[in-house]
Structure formats: C-alpha cells, structure tokens
C-alpha cells in the first residue's frame, strides 16, 4: 500500500470542506481531479472513504480512521520539508495593508513568516487601500493588500461584509438603528448606508472610528452594530443577516498588489504566504 502525499492532502481537504468544488479551490485542482485522486486513494486502501449526502460528502467509518493518520503523516512530512529547506532569504520587505487585516490575521501571519525567514525584515505600514495602492505603484511599498482596488492586482480572497452585533441585540422595527462605522472614505460604510436606505431602515451613526478595535468595542458594549468583514468578527459577537431584518452586504475582494519596480525572490515568497493565509482564513 502506497499512500501518496498529494492524495492524502486532497483527502484531508475534502474531509474538512465536505464539498468537491471547495476542495478543488483549496488544493488548486479541478473538481474532476479531486474526484480522481480520492478514487485512486480509495482503490489503494481498498475501502470507501466518503459517503455522498446531496451536494456534500462525509467520512465513512474507514475514512474516519484514515483521517487521523493522514493528518499526522502530512504534519510530519511538512515539518521534514521545512527542516530540510533551510531559509536562505535575507533582506527587507515594505508591506502595507488596511487596518481591517492588521488587527486580525496579519500579526500571526507575519510572525510565522519571520520564524521561517529570520533574516528577512518586514516594515509594516497601515493605511487606507487607495493610499496603499498608490504607494505600491510608485515603489514606496513592495507589497500591499487592498480592498476592492483590483486594477493591476490579483484577487486572492473574498471576504463578506457583515453586520456585527452584541449577542443580546435585537433589531426593533420602529426604533432608529444605532450604527458604528469607519470614517467617510471607507467603502464598507458606503455599502452599509446604501443597504439600510434601500431597505427603508432608519439609522443614526452614533460612533465613528478609523480603528477596527474601536468599532468592535462599541459593538461589544451593545452601543451599536457595525459593518465589518466576516473574518474580523470575534467569537463573542454575533452576525446579523436578512433573517434579522437587515440587508445583505456585498462581498469584499482582497487584492494583492506587488511593486513592478522592485521584483525579488523575497517579495514572491512573502506574496505566496499571504495568498495561502488569506485563502485558508476566508475559505476562498
């Protein structure tokens, strides 16, 4: 019996996503290629690993046994590869991002990258997306993450904008909605106000901040609800939707921009880390 690493990686991804299409996006394979790899793995072990339930799949009893070993095998494999692939990059990266992400997933990502490439220094800059894009265009930044600004960049993930609220919040139809938002130049604010106006919901902006932490604090206190990206909603808050009487907000595009004036192996490596982290976080 020969358990190929690629097949095991696809197997664990499908066990997590429970859907062939989503799995294909995660492992960069077509739906048919995912099906083929799973079929070959089932032939190799001589057992059925998944049962189909509508458009989803679930592990069989044999699949549940294999998943534990597959996860351990992949962990050991990846650690071995990392240990043998000694970091040889050195230099610096000038990186920019809106605060939506600098207060969320980026700190852990930057820490992991620094651990893997200790000789690379990352200079972080936090600005609005339009400022980040302009800085990348003129070579002041090497890499930038922007929201919605996709011209010349690569869309690497999709992150829905949602209504975040205190768990005890209940929308009252005849009461003006208290709203916390970013400043006027934020597209999330524009989307929120347009959505509320189209839905005929009266609102009052009671808190304005340039900081995501400020918005979250106001929401946690029950002072207001706020439109923020889904990946920034902490577990102690709830997400409101159409079933609560609120309009559905657009999905935000996360766009990667790289400087064309300063291409380097460091920038390419860092960009790959960004893409992988964002896609894993948002399920894109």
PDB file of C-alpha atoms in Angstrom, residues 13 59 74 111 135 145 172 198 209 217:
ATOM      1  CA  UNK A  13      -9.056  18.961   2.481  1.00  0.00           C
ATOM      2  CA  UNK A  59     -16.366  10.398   6.071  1.00  0.00           C
ATOM      3  CA  UNK A  74       1.078  15.399   6.456  1.00  0.00           C
ATOM      4  CA  UNK A 111       5.142  36.070  12.999  1.00  0.00           C
ATOM      5  CA  UNK A 135       2.483  53.618  -2.595  1.00  0.00           C
ATOM      6  CA  UNK A 145      -3.154  44.297   0.412  1.00  0.00           C
ATOM      7  CA  UNK A 172     -36.651  46.735  16.691  1.00  0.00           C
ATOM      8  CA  UNK A 198     -32.724  50.812   0.260  1.00  0.00           C
ATOM      9  CA  UNK A 209     -13.718  55.404  14.180  1.00  0.00           C
ATOM     10  CA  UNK A 217     -15.509  47.769  21.432  1.00  0.00           C
TER      11      UNK A 217
END
